[in-house]
């Protein structure tokens, strides 16, 4: 059973830190982190409008800082969760030879919703829509890994 979960998106300032915060609130004992496939925002806090939308639902993201996804993450985590196909391709491109850590789409855990990715609110500006989907997927993930 997965113990340590890493959420990954492009910038690590919108979707993956939101996923981290939501999942943490559902499974406080779980070991989670988030990272970005780009280094554009390394060291930055989550994007202001994302933080604001999350805070309105009771999720505090203010302590989080963006970091880059690196090959070593495959050895440090038991499950890697990408927000879209491009994230998964960028994740897989760094997989060390012989490493078998599962890397899955977050929307796989919200199968009833009919979405195959978490739309990026940095571009869509739909922060609440992203949070709705993130909450559903986080609930599905918690159920799948209920021993966390
Ligand atoms: P995220 O969204 O991948 O959900 O963190 C983005 C944040 C920033 C940028 C792109 C996506 N950017 O181009 O700076």
PDB file of C-alpha atoms and ligand atoms in Angstrom:
ATOM      1  CA  UNK A   1       0.000   0.000   0.000  1.00  0.00           C
ATOM      2  CA  UNK A   2       1.265   3.437  -0.880  1.00  0.00           C
ATOM      3  CA  UNK A   3       2.545   5.493   2.009  1.00  0.00           C
ATOM      4  CA  UNK A   4       4.211   8.516   0.496  1.00  0.00           C
ATOM      5  CA  UNK A   5       2.387  10.325  -2.277  1.00  0.00           C
ATOM      6  CA  UNK A   6       3.760  13.036  -4.561  1.00  0.00           C
ATOM      7  CA  UNK A   7       1.398  15.303  -6.522  1.00  0.00           C
ATOM      8  CA  UNK A   8       2.874  16.788  -9.694  1.00  0.00           C
ATOM      9  CA  UNK A   9       1.762  19.533 -12.091  1.00  0.00           C
ATOM     10  CA  UNK A  10       3.526  21.984 -14.395  1.00  0.00           C
ATOM     11  CA  UNK A  11       4.231  25.012 -12.218  1.00  0.00           C
ATOM     12  CA  UNK A  12       3.656  23.552  -8.722  1.00  0.00           C
ATOM     13  CA  UNK A  13       1.777  26.723  -7.772  1.00  0.00           C
ATOM     14  CA  UNK A  14      -1.858  25.792  -8.607  1.00  0.00           C
ATOM     15  CA  UNK A  15      -3.054  22.199  -9.050  1.00  0.00           C
ATOM     16  CA  UNK A  16      -0.499  20.032  -7.262  1.00  0.00           C
ATOM     17  CA  UNK A  17      -0.163  22.166  -4.112  1.00  0.00           C
ATOM     18  CA  UNK A  18      -3.970  22.347  -3.977  1.00  0.00           C
ATOM     19  CA  UNK A  19      -4.096  18.549  -4.293  1.00  0.00           C
ATOM     20  CA  UNK A  20      -1.499  18.271  -1.527  1.00  0.00           C
ATOM     21  CA  UNK A  21      -3.487  20.574   0.786  1.00  0.00           C
ATOM     22  CA  UNK A  22      -6.831  18.863   0.102  1.00  0.00           C
ATOM     23  CA  UNK A  23      -5.407  15.361   0.462  1.00  0.00           C
ATOM     24  CA  UNK A  24      -3.615  16.344   3.682  1.00  0.00           C
ATOM     25  CA  UNK A  25      -6.833  17.582   5.208  1.00  0.00           C
ATOM     26  CA  UNK A  26      -8.561  14.279   4.357  1.00  0.00           C
ATOM     27  CA  UNK A  27      -5.647  12.088   5.459  1.00  0.00           C
ATOM     28  CA  UNK A  28      -3.644  14.098   8.007  1.00  0.00           C
ATOM     29  CA  UNK A  29      -1.278  11.211   8.710  1.00  0.00           C
ATOM     30  CA  UNK A  30      -0.350  10.687   5.077  1.00  0.00           C
ATOM     31  CA  UNK A  31       3.087  11.748   3.927  1.00  0.00           C
ATOM     32  CA  UNK A  32       2.570  13.966   0.906  1.00  0.00           C
ATOM     33  CA  UNK A  33       4.465  16.511  -1.114  1.00  0.00           C
ATOM     34  CA  UNK A  34       4.064  18.247  -4.473  1.00  0.00           C
ATOM     35  CA  UNK A  35       6.410  19.270  -7.266  1.00  0.00           C
ATOM     36  CA  UNK A  36       6.417  20.831 -10.729  1.00  0.00           C
ATOM     37  CA  UNK A  37       7.798  19.495 -14.002  1.00  0.00           C
ATOM     38  CA  UNK A  38       8.978  23.033 -14.820  1.00  0.00           C
ATOM     39  CA  UNK A  39      11.363  25.072 -12.709  1.00  0.00           C
ATOM     40  CA  UNK A  40       9.567  28.340 -13.438  1.00  0.00           C
ATOM     41  CA  UNK A  41       8.322  28.943  -9.913  1.00  0.00           C
ATOM     42  CA  UNK A  42      10.902  27.237  -7.714  1.00  0.00           C
ATOM     43  CA  UNK A  43      10.668  28.649  -4.187  1.00  0.00           C
ATOM     44  CA  UNK A  44       7.424  30.509  -4.868  1.00  0.00           C
ATOM     45  CA  UNK A  45       4.330  30.114  -2.679  1.00  0.00           C
ATOM     46  CA  UNK A  46       1.145  28.827  -4.347  1.00  0.00           C
ATOM     47  CA  UNK A  47      -0.500  31.260  -6.763  1.00  0.00           C
ATOM     48  CA  UNK A  48      -2.545  33.919  -4.919  1.00  0.00           C
ATOM     49  CA  UNK A  49      -5.942  33.244  -6.538  1.00  0.00           C
ATOM     50  CA  UNK A  50      -5.468  29.499  -5.963  1.00  0.00           C
ATOM     51  CA  UNK A  51      -4.638  30.089  -2.295  1.00  0.00           C
ATOM     52  CA  UNK A  52      -7.650  32.354  -1.922  1.00  0.00           C
ATOM     53  CA  UNK A  53     -10.081  29.829  -3.451  1.00  0.00           C
ATOM     54  CA  UNK A  54      -8.601  27.041  -1.315  1.00  0.00           C
ATOM     55  CA  UNK A  55      -8.720  29.123   1.861  1.00  0.00           C
ATOM     56  CA  UNK A  56     -12.428  29.802   1.285  1.00  0.00           C
ATOM     57  CA  UNK A  57     -12.907  26.019   1.608  1.00  0.00           C
ATOM     58  CA  UNK A  58     -10.669  25.773   4.668  1.00  0.00           C
ATOM     59  CA  UNK A  59      -7.437  24.615   3.035  1.00  0.00           C
ATOM     60  CA  UNK A  60      -4.307  26.503   4.056  1.00  0.00           C
ATOM     61  CA  UNK A  61      -1.647  26.417   1.343  1.00  0.00           C
ATOM     62  CA  UNK A  62       0.418  29.355   2.582  1.00  0.00           C
ATOM     63  CA  UNK A  63       3.302  27.256   3.957  1.00  0.00           C
ATOM     64  CA  UNK A  64       3.965  25.481   0.630  1.00  0.00           C
ATOM     65  CA  UNK A  65       6.868  26.343  -1.707  1.00  0.00           C
ATOM     66  CA  UNK A  66       7.248  25.225  -5.307  1.00  0.00           C
ATOM     67  CA  UNK A  67      10.003  22.799  -6.185  1.00  0.00           C
ATOM     68  CA  UNK A  68      11.096  20.886  -9.264  1.00  0.00           C
ATOM     69  CA  UNK A  69      10.169  17.228  -9.834  1.00  0.00           C
ATOM     70  CA  UNK A  70      13.411  15.224  -9.991  1.00  0.00           C
ATOM     71  CA  UNK A  71      14.359  11.628 -10.838  1.00  0.00           C
ATOM     72  CA  UNK A  72      15.130  10.906  -7.173  1.00  0.00           C
ATOM     73  CA  UNK A  73      11.422  11.410  -6.396  1.00  0.00           C
ATOM     74  CA  UNK A  74      10.790   7.984  -7.919  1.00  0.00           C
ATOM     75  CA  UNK A  75      12.801   6.478  -5.073  1.00  0.00           C
ATOM     76  CA  UNK A  76      11.417   8.759  -2.370  1.00  0.00           C
ATOM     77  CA  UNK A  77       7.687   8.212  -3.005  1.00  0.00           C
ATOM     78  CA  UNK A  78       5.384   5.182  -3.302  1.00  0.00           C
ATOM     79  CA  UNK A  79       2.917   6.818  -5.681  1.00  0.00           C
ATOM     80  CA  UNK A  80       3.269   9.739  -8.089  1.00  0.00           C
ATOM     81  CA  UNK A  81       0.135  11.541  -9.247  1.00  0.00           C
ATOM     82  CA  UNK A  82       0.104  13.805 -12.313  1.00  0.00           C
ATOM     83  CA  UNK A  83      -2.643  16.293 -13.147  1.00  0.00           C
ATOM     84  CA  UNK A  84      -2.591  15.767 -16.931  1.00  0.00           C
ATOM     85  CA  UNK A  85      -1.022  13.648 -19.684  1.00  0.00           C
ATOM     86  CA  UNK A  86       1.801  16.094 -20.296  1.00  0.00           C
ATOM     87  CA  UNK A  87       2.731  15.918 -16.620  1.00  0.00           C
ATOM     88  CA  UNK A  88       2.806  12.115 -16.847  1.00  0.00           C
ATOM     89  CA  UNK A  89       5.006  12.202 -19.959  1.00  0.00           C
ATOM     90  CA  UNK A  90       7.420  14.624 -18.272  1.00  0.00           C
ATOM     91  CA  UNK A  91       7.400  12.444 -15.147  1.00  0.00           C
ATOM     92  CA  UNK A  92       8.079   9.257 -17.134  1.00  0.00           C
ATOM     93  CA  UNK A  93      10.952  10.934 -18.983  1.00  0.00           C
ATOM     94  CA  UNK A  94      12.848  11.066 -15.667  1.00  0.00           C
ATOM     95  CA  UNK A  95      12.085   7.518 -14.486  1.00  0.00           C
ATOM     96  CA  UNK A  96      15.307   5.755 -13.453  1.00  0.00           C
ATOM     97  CA  UNK A  97      15.964   2.428 -15.133  1.00  0.00           C
ATOM     98  CA  UNK A  98      14.366  -0.423 -13.235  1.00  0.00           C
ATOM     99  CA  UNK A  99      12.173   1.829 -11.085  1.00  0.00           C
ATOM    100  CA  UNK A 100       8.583   0.575 -10.768  1.00  0.00           C
ATOM    101  CA  UNK A 101       6.928   3.330  -8.705  1.00  0.00           C
ATOM    102  CA  UNK A 102       3.394   3.791 -10.065  1.00  0.00           C
ATOM    103  CA  UNK A 103       2.630   7.115 -11.760  1.00  0.00           C
ATOM    104  CA  UNK A 104      -1.074   7.751 -12.320  1.00  0.00           C
ATOM    105  CA  UNK A 105      -3.462  10.491 -13.384  1.00  0.00           C
ATOM    106  CA  UNK A 106      -5.278  12.158 -10.480  1.00  0.00           C
ATOM    107  CA  UNK A 107      -8.577  11.936 -12.395  1.00  0.00           C
ATOM    108  CA  UNK A 108      -8.256   8.110 -12.356  1.00  0.00           C
ATOM    109  CA  UNK A 109      -9.473   8.389  -8.755  1.00  0.00           C
ATOM    110  CA  UNK A 110     -12.643  10.290  -9.763  1.00  0.00           C
ATOM    111  CA  UNK A 111     -13.877   7.959 -12.517  1.00  0.00           C
ATOM    112  CA  UNK A 112     -17.498   9.092 -12.351  1.00  0.00           C
ATOM    113  CA  UNK A 113     -16.647  12.642 -13.331  1.00  0.00           C
ATOM    114  CA  UNK A 114     -15.683  11.858 -16.920  1.00  0.00           C
ATOM    115  CA  UNK A 115     -12.535  14.020 -16.900  1.00  0.00           C
ATOM    116  CA  UNK A 116      -9.135  12.767 -18.055  1.00  0.00           C
ATOM    117  CA  UNK A 117      -7.139  15.658 -16.577  1.00  0.00           C
ATOM    118  CA  UNK A 118      -7.397  18.480 -14.061  1.00  0.00           C
ATOM    119  CA  UNK A 119      -7.760  21.622 -16.211  1.00  0.00           C
ATOM    120  CA  UNK A 120      -5.097  24.166 -15.314  1.00  0.00           C
ATOM    121  CA  UNK A 121      -6.771  27.099 -13.525  1.00  0.00           C
ATOM    122  CA  UNK A 122      -3.698  29.251 -14.189  1.00  0.00           C
ATOM    123  CA  UNK A 123      -5.057  29.375 -17.753  1.00  0.00           C
ATOM    124  CA  UNK A 124      -8.802  28.665 -17.322  1.00  0.00           C
ATOM    125  CA  UNK A 125      -9.091  30.961 -14.254  1.00  0.00           C
ATOM    126  CA  UNK A 126     -11.642  28.443 -12.896  1.00  0.00           C
ATOM    127  CA  UNK A 127     -10.036  27.872  -9.509  1.00  0.00           C
ATOM    128  CA  UNK A 128     -13.256  26.584  -7.932  1.00  0.00           C
ATOM    129  CA  UNK A 129     -13.827  24.122 -10.769  1.00  0.00           C
ATOM    130  CA  UNK A 130     -10.294  22.803 -10.289  1.00  0.00           C
ATOM    131  CA  UNK A 131     -10.877  22.489  -6.532  1.00  0.00           C
ATOM    132  CA  UNK A 132     -14.179  20.630  -7.097  1.00  0.00           C
ATOM    133  CA  UNK A 133     -12.355  18.034  -9.190  1.00  0.00           C
ATOM    134  CA  UNK A 134      -9.354  17.896  -6.845  1.00  0.00           C
ATOM    135  CA  UNK A 135     -11.670  17.265  -3.871  1.00  0.00           C
ATOM    136  CA  UNK A 136     -13.426  14.393  -5.661  1.00  0.00           C
ATOM    137  CA  UNK A 137     -10.171  12.793  -6.793  1.00  0.00           C
ATOM    138  CA  UNK A 138      -8.653  13.214  -3.312  1.00  0.00           C
ATOM    139  CA  UNK A 139     -11.665  11.448  -1.784  1.00  0.00           C
ATOM    140  CA  UNK A 140     -11.250   8.606  -4.276  1.00  0.00           C
ATOM    141  CA  UNK A 141      -7.547   8.376  -3.550  1.00  0.00           C
ATOM    142  CA  UNK A 142      -8.140   8.304   0.211  1.00  0.00           C
ATOM    143  CA  UNK A 143     -10.627   5.447  -0.239  1.00  0.00           C
ATOM    144  CA  UNK A 144      -8.167   3.488  -2.379  1.00  0.00           C
ATOM    145  CA  UNK A 145      -5.395   4.018   0.146  1.00  0.00           C
ATOM    146  CA  UNK A 146      -7.510   3.894   3.284  1.00  0.00           C
ATOM    147  CA  UNK A 147      -4.683   2.460   5.343  1.00  0.00           C
ATOM    148  CA  UNK A 148      -2.891   5.829   5.230  1.00  0.00           C
TER     149      UNK A 148
HETATM  150  P1  LIG B   1       0.043  24.551 -12.289  1.00  0.00           P
HETATM  151  O1  LIG B   1      -0.352  25.858 -13.149  1.00  0.00           O
HETATM  152  O2  LIG B   1       0.806  23.631 -13.218  1.00  0.00           O
HETATM  153  O3  LIG B   1      -1.270  23.971 -11.902  1.00  0.00           O
HETATM  154  O4  LIG B   1       0.875  25.037 -11.131  1.00  0.00           O
HETATM  155  C1  LIG B   1       0.591  26.679 -13.781  1.00  0.00           C
HETATM  156  C2  LIG B   1       1.173  27.686 -13.061  1.00  0.00           C
HETATM  157  C3  LIG B   1       2.047  28.565 -13.691  1.00  0.00           C
HETATM  158  C4  LIG B   1       2.335  28.395 -15.039  1.00  0.00           C
HETATM  159  C5  LIG B   1       1.739  27.363 -15.749  1.00  0.00           C
HETATM  160  C6  LIG B   1       0.881  26.512 -15.115  1.00  0.00           C
HETATM  161  N1  LIG B   1       3.200  29.298 -15.698  1.00  0.00           N
HETATM  162  O5  LIG B   1       3.259  29.273 -16.947  1.00  0.00           O
HETATM  163  O6  LIG B   1       3.873  30.090 -15.027  1.00  0.00           O
END
